[in-house]
Amino acid sequence: MRVTLPDNSDLELPDGATGLDAARAIGPKLAEQAVLVRVDGRAQDLRLPLHDGEPIQILTTRDTHDPDALAVLRHSSAHLLAEAVRRLYPGVKIAIGPPIENGFYYDFDFPEPVREEELPRIEEEVKRELAEGREWSRDEISRDAARDIFRAEDEPYKVELVDTAEGDISLYTQGDFTDLCRGPHLQNSKPIKAFKLTGLAGAYWRGDSTKPQLTRIYGTAFYSQEDLDRHLEQLEEARKRDHRRLGTQLDLFHLSEHSPGSPFWHPKGMVVWNELEDLRRSENRRRGYVEVKTPLLYDVETYVTSGHYENYAENIFFVSSKEESDKQFALKPMNCPGHMLLFGSGLRSYRDLPIRYAESSTLHRDELAGTLHGLLRVRHITQDDAHVFVTEDQIQDEIHAMVDYARFLYDLFELEPRAELSTRPEKRLGNDDQWDRAEGALEEALKRNGLDYVISPGEGTFYGPKIDLHMTDSLGRSWQMGTIQLDYQMPMRFGLTYMGADNQEHHPVVIHRALLGSLERFMGILIEHYAGAFPFWLAPVQVRILPVGEAHHDGAQGIALKLREAGYRVDVGEPTETIGKRIREAELEKIPFVVVYGDRESEESLAIRERGGAQATLGLEDFVAKLATL
């Protein structure tokens, strides 16, 4: 057989040859350094056979920043962690241990609780394994044989995984540890030059709160110590920026087990929230959107019609009525069914289109408890949502306008968007012709706007393809923000029509659009992006006046009143502590401007401290003029 190398040359191999065989055929040094083979863009274990005509790329220990090369290194590191834990904690039960972005984790069911302080001991055991050296071997066995092995080892989680696994069953062994795993894995542990355990958390088995809670140990690994050191510095910076920590420190919000996944917004948090809402409303008005409000509760038949009951039921909260016990209702997880009903409430003409409905409404999604994460993954969701009903020939102009709107918003927050075109999933509504047209329209819009994009096969929604807009924050982390989805299906399912210029009824096309996305999530991202130091226009408190003593209190209040009358958010730091301590508190709260008011201060001469350390003396009139430029 022949395979194709990255330079488009062919490599002839015997039938059944593996990726490692291909590396050996090219050269012994390549075979020694090989960690993975990429086959037609897909990561594959070196031990697996290749097939005739496949394009391949051998990844080696030199590909230190390639995501697939890092993933295989970290996957193998997770198995070393499991081996170490089982040796140190007899009776522990092993669950799952995948690579994740920036590292890996492994879930364990310990006989006794394990604390964070024990991680260095586990890490030392892994380093001992690395010093001894480990090699990985792969075996494919029958499901019954695998079940027998893990039952004999009293590993119930592995038995369950065997019972629910799809396809062939494969095992990987290193040292005296054998794990159920699809791979891929390193040939040996030599490439793992840097290993670090980074944390410990609780996690429900399979993310289900009705199942046992396990202990999740997080770690990371790199091909060099320098890369690990750089990563640990980023982790420390991320810890300082963690929105959950800053949310408490800045008195923005809190989370409670009384309503898991539903933030409680404090007054200062609501200031930021309302600034975002004001921005959304004013820009929507400017761009021809009309504000609507639809119910939170619908009968289940609404979601049967929309297709959500069949394709999204596991994420919907269902409720019942005491009076109508035979009728089931649901809290809305998205606004689109309500907007379909709005459009269908009257007769429509082609002259009415496009109709742009906007709604920032409370939504609820039944996310698994184990997946909830601060503001970034919640059950109570508020989107800057809109649904635009268009004719076929209006699609391009509307999507073009939406991309322009998105760019405007992201520029305000100094975020650079990247686009991803998510195409038809296996589970979907409609026929291929409709999907071809929808995907083609979105791709044309991306090209028209000059947006670089990648295609994400199968990641579209069940009713249509979508453009997902991602951006990278100041720590280099990628976030999905906005989404633009083109949908031929839902208007047809709701029987929506408009009268065309030909006096015939036509189905409109709907564009689902959220640009900030979930406001909860966007708030979490902004807090971390700015490390809590919001730009002046977003800051909950823009100016704090600090009277040096009781004698200066009335003067400070007078300055505060005039700044409020000028439209600024101002508070007065009462003189209950020393002035130095109150200045430090204002710095920790990341307030943009602090005015110290004592014997020498007046409206003509204010002592002003800017966030970041700059100091100046300005009259009140000049200070207000300066604030107006921000």
mmCIF file of C-alpha atoms in Angstrom, residues 336-349 352-357 387-390 491 495-499 506-510:
data_model
loop_
_atom_site.group_PDB
_atom_site.id
_atom_site.type_symbol
_atom_site.label_atom_id
_atom_site.label_comp_id
_atom_site.label_asym_id
_atom_site.label_seq_id
_atom_site.Cartn_x
_atom_site.Cartn_y
_atom_site.Cartn_z
ATOM 1 C CA CYS A 336 -36.902 31.244 19.379
ATOM 2 C CA PRO A 337 -40.235 29.352 19.826
ATOM 3 C CA GLY A 338 -41.806 32.438 21.426
ATOM 4 C CA HIS A 339 -40.584 34.623 18.579
ATOM 5 C CA MET A 340 -42.058 32.175 16.061
ATOM 6 C CA LEU A 341 -45.418 32.554 17.793
ATOM 7 C CA LEU A 342 -45.032 36.343 17.719
ATOM 8 C CA PHE A 343 -44.395 36.356 13.977
ATOM 9 C CA GLY A 344 -47.328 34.011 13.432
ATOM 10 C CA SER A 345 -49.743 36.214 15.380
ATOM 11 C CA GLY A 346 -50.564 38.366 12.339
ATOM 12 C CA LEU A 347 -50.552 38.525 8.550
ATOM 13 C CA ARG A 348 -47.179 39.396 7.064
ATOM 14 C CA SER A 349 -46.148 40.840 3.712
ATOM 15 C CA ASP A 352 -42.710 43.981 6.358
ATOM 16 C CA LEU A 353 -39.472 42.022 6.125
ATOM 17 C CA PRO A 354 -36.947 41.969 7.592
ATOM 18 C CA ILE A 355 -38.583 41.859 11.025
ATOM 19 C CA ARG A 356 -35.972 42.032 13.786
ATOM 20 C CA TYR A 357 -37.206 40.873 17.215
ATOM 21 C CA HIS A 387 -34.481 36.593 15.686
ATOM 22 C CA VAL A 388 -34.587 38.216 12.288
ATOM 23 C CA PHE A 389 -37.210 37.033 9.802
ATOM 24 C CA VAL A 390 -36.077 37.545 6.219
ATOM 25 C CA PRO A 491 -40.577 28.780 10.416
ATOM 26 C CA GLY A 495 -46.390 27.195 9.587
ATOM 27 C CA LEU A 496 -45.108 30.778 9.282
ATOM 28 C CA THR A 497 -45.717 32.536 5.981
ATOM 29 C CA TYR A 498 -45.637 35.949 4.389
ATOM 30 C CA MET A 499 -47.322 37.159 1.203
ATOM 31 C CA HIS A 506 -43.756 31.868 1.215
ATOM 32 C CA HIS A 507 -41.976 30.624 4.321
ATOM 33 C CA PRO A 508 -39.612 33.201 5.828
ATOM 34 C CA VAL A 509 -36.073 32.262 6.801
ATOM 35 C CA VAL A 510 -35.069 33.105 10.384
#
